[in-house]
Tab-separated table of C-alpha atoms and ligand atoms in Angstrom:
chain	number	residue	atom	x	y	z
A	5	UNK	CA	33.272	-68.019	19.000
A	6	UNK	CA	36.705	-66.672	19.639
A	7	UNK	CA	38.608	-68.596	22.319
A	8	UNK	CA	40.684	-66.461	24.681
A	9	UNK	CA	44.311	-67.440	24.743
A	10	UNK	CA	44.900	-67.751	28.365
A	11	UNK	CA	48.652	-68.567	27.985
A	12	UNK	CA	49.186	-64.818	27.581
A	13	UNK	CA	47.467	-63.790	30.758
A	14	UNK	CA	49.085	-62.743	33.969
A	15	UNK	CA	48.070	-64.462	37.227
A	16	UNK	CA	45.829	-61.518	38.123
A	17	UNK	CA	44.291	-61.342	34.768
A	18	UNK	CA	43.718	-65.050	34.832
A	19	UNK	CA	41.817	-64.816	38.217
A	20	UNK	CA	39.747	-62.160	36.663
A	21	UNK	CA	38.896	-64.405	33.660
A	22	UNK	CA	38.051	-67.374	35.852
A	23	UNK	CA	35.712	-65.285	38.107
A	24	UNK	CA	33.344	-65.072	35.288
A	25	UNK	CA	33.077	-68.820	35.661
A	26	UNK	CA	32.213	-68.295	39.307
A	27	UNK	CA	35.674	-69.610	40.276
A	28	UNK	CA	37.574	-68.548	43.394
A	29	UNK	CA	40.738	-66.716	43.173
A	30	UNK	CA	42.976	-69.492	44.139
A	31	UNK	CA	41.725	-71.373	41.049
A	32	UNK	CA	43.763	-68.822	39.039
A	33	UNK	CA	46.867	-69.661	40.922
A	34	UNK	CA	46.182	-73.295	40.116
A	35	UNK	CA	45.709	-72.924	36.432
A	36	UNK	CA	48.531	-70.311	36.144
A	37	UNK	CA	50.867	-72.841	37.529
A	38	UNK	CA	49.892	-75.480	35.280
A	39	UNK	CA	50.358	-73.360	32.057
A	40	UNK	CA	53.373	-71.359	33.007
A	41	UNK	CA	55.160	-73.512	35.363
A	42	UNK	CA	54.512	-76.993	34.400
A	43	UNK	CA	53.892	-76.054	30.562
A	44	UNK	CA	50.673	-78.366	30.103
A	45	UNK	CA	49.302	-77.949	26.640
A	46	UNK	CA	45.910	-79.390	27.226
A	47	UNK	CA	43.263	-78.758	29.880
A	48	UNK	CA	43.011	-82.510	30.565
A	49	UNK	CA	46.425	-82.446	32.013
A	50	UNK	CA	45.169	-80.213	35.003
A	51	UNK	CA	44.280	-83.009	37.467
A	52	UNK	CA	43.362	-80.807	40.322
A	53	UNK	CA	40.833	-78.965	38.465
A	54	UNK	CA	37.169	-80.302	38.228
A	55	UNK	CA	36.078	-81.841	35.175
A	56	UNK	CA	33.314	-79.323	34.653
A	57	UNK	CA	35.607	-76.479	34.645
A	58	UNK	CA	38.172	-78.330	32.281
A	59	UNK	CA	35.269	-78.561	29.857
A	60	UNK	CA	34.373	-75.142	30.126
A	61	UNK	CA	37.923	-73.916	29.573
A	62	UNK	CA	38.321	-76.276	26.706
A	63	UNK	CA	35.325	-74.662	25.070
A	64	UNK	CA	36.224	-70.911	25.850
A	65	UNK	CA	39.940	-70.830	26.163
A	66	UNK	CA	43.154	-72.020	24.635
A	67	UNK	CA	46.782	-72.332	25.947
A	68	UNK	CA	48.813	-72.947	22.892
A	69	UNK	CA	50.330	-70.380	20.734
A	70	UNK	CA	53.293	-72.025	18.863
A	71	UNK	CA	53.999	-75.218	17.483
A	72	UNK	CA	57.666	-76.386	17.659
A	73	UNK	CA	58.419	-77.566	14.047
A	74	UNK	CA	62.062	-78.580	14.199
A	75	UNK	CA	65.372	-78.192	16.142
A	76	UNK	CA	69.039	-78.695	15.359
A	77	UNK	CA	71.950	-78.886	17.374
A	78	UNK	CA	75.353	-77.395	16.620
A	79	UNK	CA	78.737	-79.071	17.380
A	80	UNK	CA	79.045	-76.914	20.400
A	81	UNK	CA	75.592	-78.039	21.809
A	82	UNK	CA	74.065	-74.847	20.932
A	83	UNK	CA	70.468	-75.882	19.752
A	84	UNK	CA	68.182	-73.698	17.463
A	85	UNK	CA	64.595	-74.326	17.712
A	86	UNK	CA	62.000	-73.339	15.068
A	87	UNK	CA	58.394	-72.526	16.072
A	88	UNK	CA	55.459	-71.841	13.767
A	89	UNK	CA	52.825	-69.293	14.821
A	90	UNK	CA	49.210	-69.840	14.172
A	91	UNK	CA	49.342	-67.664	11.166
A	92	UNK	CA	52.162	-69.609	9.443
A	93	UNK	CA	55.324	-67.631	10.302
A	94	UNK	CA	58.443	-69.260	11.491
A	95	UNK	CA	60.239	-67.784	14.326
A	96	UNK	CA	63.287	-69.086	16.179
A	97	UNK	CA	64.971	-69.370	19.589
A	98	UNK	CA	68.421	-70.559	20.699
A	99	UNK	CA	69.294	-72.763	23.767
A	100	UNK	CA	72.918	-72.013	24.561
A	101	UNK	CA	74.614	-74.166	27.383
A	102	UNK	CA	77.717	-72.755	28.849
A	103	UNK	CA	80.937	-74.462	28.886
A	104	UNK	CA	80.744	-75.259	32.781
A	105	UNK	CA	77.264	-76.926	32.439
A	106	UNK	CA	75.878	-74.641	34.971
A	107	UNK	CA	74.049	-72.252	32.913
A	108	UNK	CA	71.500	-72.775	30.182
A	109	UNK	CA	70.473	-69.536	28.264
A	110	UNK	CA	67.447	-69.104	26.044
A	111	UNK	CA	67.758	-66.486	23.441
A	112	UNK	CA	64.043	-65.249	22.808
A	113	UNK	CA	62.490	-63.545	19.770
A	114	UNK	CA	60.170	-60.637	20.160
A	115	UNK	CA	59.074	-59.964	16.785
A	116	UNK	CA	58.717	-62.029	13.445
A	117	UNK	CA	61.351	-60.424	11.307
A	118	UNK	CA	62.506	-56.871	12.132
A	119	UNK	CA	62.178	-53.491	10.794
A	120	UNK	CA	65.442	-51.811	12.139
A	121	UNK	CA	67.331	-52.570	8.971
A	122	UNK	CA	70.748	-52.959	10.533
A	123	UNK	CA	72.975	-53.401	7.292
A	124	UNK	CA	75.071	-56.280	8.877
A	125	UNK	CA	72.181	-58.440	10.387
A	126	UNK	CA	70.541	-61.216	8.793
A	127	UNK	CA	67.204	-60.895	10.423
A	128	UNK	CA	66.899	-57.503	8.668
A	129	UNK	CA	66.954	-59.120	5.266
A	130	UNK	CA	63.732	-60.827	5.855
A	131	UNK	CA	61.920	-57.645	6.568
A	132	UNK	CA	59.280	-57.380	9.185
A	133	UNK	CA	56.032	-59.276	9.592
A	134	UNK	CA	54.615	-58.378	12.886
A	135	UNK	CA	55.036	-58.161	16.705
A	136	UNK	CA	54.784	-61.343	18.529
A	137	UNK	CA	52.016	-61.712	21.069
A	138	UNK	CA	52.724	-62.041	24.928
A	139	UNK	CA	51.627	-65.783	24.516
A	140	UNK	CA	54.059	-66.285	21.680
A	141	UNK	CA	56.908	-64.677	23.635
A	142	UNK	CA	56.029	-66.876	26.681
A	143	UNK	CA	55.567	-70.113	24.660
A	144	UNK	CA	59.162	-70.025	23.500
A	145	UNK	CA	60.250	-70.127	27.015
A	146	UNK	CA	57.790	-72.771	27.891
A	147	UNK	CA	58.237	-75.078	24.981
A	148	UNK	CA	62.025	-74.609	25.087
A	149	UNK	CA	62.025	-75.553	28.683
A	150	UNK	CA	60.454	-78.807	27.978
A	151	UNK	CA	62.628	-79.452	25.058
A	152	UNK	CA	65.720	-78.780	27.384
A	153	UNK	CA	64.491	-81.115	30.078
A	154	UNK	CA	63.927	-83.955	27.549
A	155	UNK	CA	67.240	-83.270	26.018
A	156	UNK	CA	68.831	-86.245	23.972
A	157	UNK	CA	71.370	-86.986	26.565
A	158	UNK	CA	74.279	-87.088	24.153
A	159	UNK	CA	77.318	-85.329	25.727
A	160	UNK	CA	75.062	-83.382	27.796
A	161	UNK	CA	75.738	-85.454	31.107
A	162	UNK	CA	75.955	-83.357	34.129
A	163	UNK	CA	74.720	-80.118	32.368
A	164	UNK	CA	71.796	-78.326	33.682
A	165	UNK	CA	68.534	-79.043	31.838
A	166	UNK	CA	66.732	-76.110	33.406
A	167	UNK	CA	66.856	-72.694	31.575
A	168	UNK	CA	68.677	-70.507	33.934
A	169	UNK	CA	68.991	-67.290	31.886
A	170	UNK	CA	66.889	-65.472	29.246
A	171	UNK	CA	68.183	-63.114	26.772
A	172	UNK	CA	65.887	-61.046	24.440
A	173	UNK	CA	68.542	-61.005	21.671
A	174	UNK	CA	66.489	-63.279	18.986
A	175	UNK	CA	64.797	-62.014	16.195
A	176	UNK	CA	63.471	-58.527	16.241
A	177	UNK	CA	63.707	-55.470	18.310
A	178	UNK	CA	62.255	-56.014	21.733
A	179	UNK	CA	61.837	-52.417	22.531
A	180	UNK	CA	59.667	-51.956	19.367
A	181	UNK	CA	57.175	-54.347	20.936
A	182	UNK	CA	57.487	-52.667	24.228
A	183	UNK	CA	54.132	-53.417	26.096
A	184	UNK	CA	53.981	-57.016	25.214
A	185	UNK	CA	57.617	-57.410	26.043
A	186	UNK	CA	57.082	-55.941	29.612
A	187	UNK	CA	53.832	-57.998	30.180
A	188	UNK	CA	55.741	-61.210	29.272
A	189	UNK	CA	58.710	-60.304	31.633
A	190	UNK	CA	56.392	-59.745	34.341
A	191	UNK	CA	54.924	-63.297	33.843
A	192	UNK	CA	58.284	-64.925	33.364
A	193	UNK	CA	59.099	-63.438	36.747
A	194	UNK	CA	56.097	-64.688	38.540
A	195	UNK	CA	57.148	-66.856	41.432
A	196	UNK	CA	54.340	-69.313	40.574
A	197	UNK	CA	55.452	-69.472	36.968
A	198	UNK	CA	58.977	-69.866	35.555
A	199	UNK	CA	60.162	-67.788	38.331
A	200	UNK	CA	63.244	-66.016	36.610
A	201	UNK	CA	64.889	-63.369	38.649
A	202	UNK	CA	65.594	-59.979	37.144
A	203	UNK	CA	69.183	-60.733	37.244
A	204	UNK	CA	68.800	-63.450	34.849
A	205	UNK	CA	66.890	-61.751	32.148
A	206	UNK	CA	68.754	-59.428	29.693
A	207	UNK	CA	66.962	-57.189	27.219
A	208	UNK	CA	68.967	-55.976	24.129
A	209	UNK	CA	68.031	-53.004	22.099
A	210	UNK	CA	69.521	-51.338	19.137
A	211	UNK	CA	68.871	-47.933	20.918
A	212	UNK	CA	65.140	-46.944	20.986
A	213	UNK	CA	65.846	-43.971	23.450
A	214	UNK	CA	62.185	-43.277	24.495
A	215	UNK	CA	61.358	-47.014	25.129
A	216	UNK	CA	64.563	-47.399	27.094
A	217	UNK	CA	63.331	-44.921	29.457
A	218	UNK	CA	59.761	-46.605	29.789
A	219	UNK	CA	61.454	-50.166	30.152
A	220	UNK	CA	63.864	-48.907	32.987
A	221	UNK	CA	60.865	-47.628	34.836
A	222	UNK	CA	58.523	-50.700	34.479
A	223	UNK	CA	60.666	-53.644	35.225
A	224	UNK	CA	64.070	-54.245	36.452
A	225	UNK	CA	66.219	-56.443	33.997
A	226	UNK	CA	69.853	-56.393	32.847
A	227	UNK	CA	69.912	-53.926	29.757
A	228	UNK	CA	71.986	-54.376	26.747
A	229	UNK	CA	72.684	-51.965	23.955
A	230	UNK	CA	73.856	-52.933	20.448
A	231	UNK	CA	76.238	-50.058	19.853
A	232	UNK	CA	78.578	-51.348	16.984
A	233	UNK	CA	80.187	-48.057	16.485
A	234	UNK	CA	81.604	-45.144	18.398
A	235	UNK	CA	80.974	-42.373	15.953
A	236	UNK	CA	77.742	-41.164	14.355
A	237	UNK	CA	79.334	-41.392	10.897
A	238	UNK	CA	79.955	-45.249	11.213
A	239	UNK	CA	76.804	-46.035	13.218
A	240	UNK	CA	74.539	-44.209	10.794
A	241	UNK	CA	75.899	-46.553	8.151
A	242	UNK	CA	75.378	-49.716	9.943
A	243	UNK	CA	72.265	-48.853	12.108
A	244	UNK	CA	69.670	-46.492	10.512
A	245	UNK	CA	68.149	-46.134	13.901
A	246	UNK	CA	71.099	-43.965	14.772
A	247	UNK	CA	69.822	-41.190	12.575
A	248	UNK	CA	66.792	-40.948	14.789
A	249	UNK	CA	68.533	-41.384	18.101
A	250	UNK	CA	72.078	-40.410	17.425
A	251	UNK	CA	74.923	-41.491	20.003
A	252	UNK	CA	74.770	-38.477	22.229
A	253	UNK	CA	71.045	-39.184	22.948
A	254	UNK	CA	71.716	-42.826	23.280
A	255	UNK	CA	74.473	-42.401	25.800
A	256	UNK	CA	72.597	-39.941	27.786
A	257	UNK	CA	69.727	-42.461	27.996
A	258	UNK	CA	72.294	-45.050	29.140
A	259	UNK	CA	73.622	-42.825	31.841
A	260	UNK	CA	70.110	-42.171	33.081
A	261	UNK	CA	69.164	-45.876	33.050
A	262	UNK	CA	68.263	-47.084	36.524
A	263	UNK	CA	70.849	-49.622	37.706
A	264	UNK	CA	71.540	-51.372	40.784
A	265	UNK	CA	74.616	-50.128	42.528
A	266	UNK	CA	77.117	-52.738	41.057
A	267	UNK	CA	75.338	-53.208	37.813
A	268	UNK	CA	76.542	-52.181	34.323
A	269	UNK	CA	74.966	-51.844	30.912
A	270	UNK	CA	76.266	-54.447	28.471
A	271	UNK	CA	77.337	-52.757	25.070
A	272	UNK	CA	77.429	-55.335	22.198
A	273	UNK	CA	79.949	-54.317	19.621
A	274	UNK	CA	80.053	-56.321	16.383
A	275	UNK	CA	83.626	-56.110	14.856
A	276	UNK	CA	83.528	-55.822	11.128
A	277	UNK	CA	86.630	-55.918	9.032
A	278	UNK	CA	87.764	-52.396	7.963
A	279	UNK	CA	84.541	-50.719	9.065
A	280	UNK	CA	84.621	-50.259	12.923
A	281	UNK	CA	87.632	-52.382	14.022
A	282	UNK	CA	90.679	-50.107	14.113
A	283	UNK	CA	92.624	-49.013	17.122
A	284	UNK	CA	91.238	-45.452	16.433
A	285	UNK	CA	87.789	-46.930	16.701
A	286	UNK	CA	88.597	-48.530	19.963
A	287	UNK	CA	89.878	-45.359	21.431
A	288	UNK	CA	86.720	-43.535	20.439
A	289	UNK	CA	84.812	-46.295	22.081
A	290	UNK	CA	86.717	-45.868	25.303
A	291	UNK	CA	86.073	-42.136	25.060
A	292	UNK	CA	82.476	-42.548	24.341
A	293	UNK	CA	81.731	-44.835	27.328
A	294	UNK	CA	84.172	-42.962	29.689
A	295	UNK	CA	81.257	-41.882	32.236
A	296	UNK	CA	78.911	-44.795	31.736
A	297	UNK	CA	78.655	-47.727	33.873
A	298	UNK	CA	79.637	-50.155	30.943
A	299	UNK	CA	81.041	-53.377	29.871
A	300	UNK	CA	81.595	-54.386	26.317
A	301	UNK	CA	80.888	-57.640	24.680
A	302	UNK	CA	82.948	-57.798	21.500
A	303	UNK	CA	81.274	-59.997	18.742
A	304	UNK	CA	83.424	-60.870	15.592
A	305	UNK	CA	81.036	-60.384	12.805
A	306	UNK	CA	79.195	-63.576	11.589
A	307	UNK	CA	79.697	-63.794	7.943
A	308	UNK	CA	76.641	-64.838	5.832
A	309	UNK	CA	76.253	-64.738	2.038
A	310	UNK	CA	75.590	-61.480	0.436
A	311	UNK	CA	76.354	-59.474	3.561
A	312	UNK	CA	79.215	-57.634	1.824
A	313	UNK	CA	80.992	-57.553	5.364
A	314	UNK	CA	83.839	-59.677	6.719
A	315	UNK	CA	85.060	-60.969	10.033
A	316	UNK	CA	88.291	-59.227	10.977
A	317	UNK	CA	91.490	-61.295	11.478
A	318	UNK	CA	91.973	-62.606	15.061
A	319	UNK	CA	94.896	-60.248	15.619
A	320	UNK	CA	92.829	-57.073	15.045
A	321	UNK	CA	90.173	-58.402	17.238
A	322	UNK	CA	92.695	-59.035	19.945
A	323	UNK	CA	94.192	-55.603	19.385
A	324	UNK	CA	90.839	-53.911	19.647
A	325	UNK	CA	90.192	-55.614	22.885
A	326	UNK	CA	93.597	-54.730	24.324
A	327	UNK	CA	92.913	-51.116	23.821
A	328	UNK	CA	89.670	-51.379	25.871
A	329	UNK	CA	91.264	-53.479	28.655
A	330	UNK	CA	94.483	-51.279	28.804
A	331	UNK	CA	92.119	-48.098	29.508
A	332	UNK	CA	90.297	-50.061	32.179
A	333	UNK	CA	87.020	-50.760	30.018
A	334	UNK	CA	85.703	-54.359	30.821
A	335	UNK	CA	85.660	-56.222	27.488
A	336	UNK	CA	84.839	-59.677	26.862
A	337	UNK	CA	85.414	-61.558	23.578
A	338	UNK	CA	82.247	-63.483	22.648
A	339	UNK	CA	82.717	-66.878	20.814
A	340	UNK	CA	80.292	-67.521	18.271
A	341	UNK	CA	78.015	-70.282	19.466
A	342	UNK	CA	76.106	-72.253	17.046
A	343	UNK	CA	77.820	-70.863	13.936
A	344	UNK	CA	77.461	-74.054	11.950
A	345	UNK	CA	73.587	-74.062	12.175
A	346	UNK	CA	73.035	-70.249	11.615
A	347	UNK	CA	72.216	-69.824	15.330
A	348	UNK	CA	74.793	-67.201	16.178
A	349	UNK	CA	74.161	-63.454	16.728
A	350	UNK	CA	72.456	-61.875	13.769
A	351	UNK	CA	71.793	-65.102	12.006
A	352	UNK	CA	68.280	-65.882	12.774
A	353	UNK	CA	66.216	-65.687	9.697
A	354	UNK	CA	63.478	-68.006	9.900
A	355	UNK	CA	65.268	-70.774	7.773
A	356	UNK	CA	65.927	-74.039	9.426
A	357	UNK	CA	66.160	-77.313	7.480
A	358	UNK	CA	63.415	-76.966	5.031
A	359	UNK	CA	61.255	-74.397	6.757
A	360	UNK	CA	61.506	-70.782	5.827
A	361	UNK	CA	59.877	-67.701	6.869
A	362	UNK	CA	59.742	-66.613	3.361
A	363	UNK	CA	56.687	-67.885	1.809
A	364	UNK	CA	57.555	-68.113	-1.979
B	22	SAH	N1	67.300	-55.839	18.002
B	22	SAH	C1	67.987	-55.941	19.354
B	22	SAH	C2	68.033	-57.442	19.714
B	22	SAH	C3	68.826	-58.324	18.740
B	22	SAH	S1	70.280	-58.804	19.444
B	22	SAH	C4	69.259	-55.575	19.307
B	22	SAH	O1	69.765	-54.851	18.175
B	22	SAH	O2	70.053	-55.425	20.267
B	22	SAH	C5	71.199	-59.251	18.226
B	22	SAH	C6	72.605	-59.064	18.239
B	22	SAH	O3	73.402	-59.595	17.242
B	22	SAH	C7	72.812	-57.583	18.276
B	22	SAH	O4	73.847	-57.151	19.201
B	22	SAH	C8	73.504	-57.434	16.872
B	22	SAH	O5	74.390	-56.229	16.771
B	22	SAH	C9	74.221	-58.650	16.523
B	22	SAH	N2	74.475	-59.051	15.296
B	22	SAH	C10	73.508	-58.905	14.199
B	22	SAH	N3	74.092	-59.293	13.077
B	22	SAH	C11	75.279	-59.806	13.441
B	22	SAH	C12	76.405	-60.680	12.814
B	22	SAH	N4	76.091	-60.834	11.512
B	22	SAH	N5	77.351	-61.078	13.293
B	22	SAH	C13	77.466	-60.774	14.637
B	22	SAH	N6	76.554	-60.162	15.381
B	22	SAH	C14	75.584	-59.772	14.817
């Protein structure tokens, strides 16, 4: 018999599921809390549930989706976690503490691989395997929360061990797995579960215009758009999706995106030497975003073997940033976290230690 994976169920769906066993609605709340908030991985740990119900659940349901296979920590305390799915794929999440120790961000994957084919991104090189399920998206947060709490204590004194922020910037294009993404976000925001507020969840997209519209109406999260170029000519070359949804359409979707009064869309801009990093490019970018509520995150390109691209020299990066700032466009320079363990932006390729997503 196929067991139902109740890890991927919202609290309401879990209640409906348990009703079939003649259970009252509040039982759904109890079980939900055990799974989503306390992160238990066996029914035996649910000590306020009757033995009889635990036994039935054991027979008809499951609550695991991923196995954590390994984790490695970078010199800057960024930690990459590798998980194996039931069908043997390896996906990754990254725990990123901030310098002040008050914030701990989890970078979550939405797909195994990616089919967007951005020419500068390492995840693209492994191709696309499949969408992650709701349970697999949630299990990254649940297992990472447990890993963070345990920690190893080394040099993390005084740092928060609770994940405070989620960013959907791991492997894959979240908006290409839209329904599951939305369902997972709703469960992550449930106050009986991990209880993330909408202000602490960021979803990044390469620019799937119709899906942006759906997302904006379905949940309130902080949107981020990977822009990476200010002209169609350059963006077509870096991001094939631009041929389908060119800049004018993308910027229009950004203008229409529902935002709280003080909120802005984050635009990520990977700076690549000689490709999109000139002062002219910077001016184009200012012009492009002139009537968008925008802030820009500048990410100097993370080099990897065979990419054919290079990181610009520091002076060019600073000159680029200066143009934006001088024109009143908020622009942060992102330091690359976890670079030494391939945990930085665009480096997730399912290879960690001896594990590999490629099955050769
Ligand atoms: N598919 C979504 C989510 C992934 S976010 C999106 O495109 O937004 C990953 C971020 O890393 C993107 O902003 C991407 O532009 C950036 N990135 C990809 N490869 C990179 C590299 N080699 N160096 C620096 N940033 C990179």
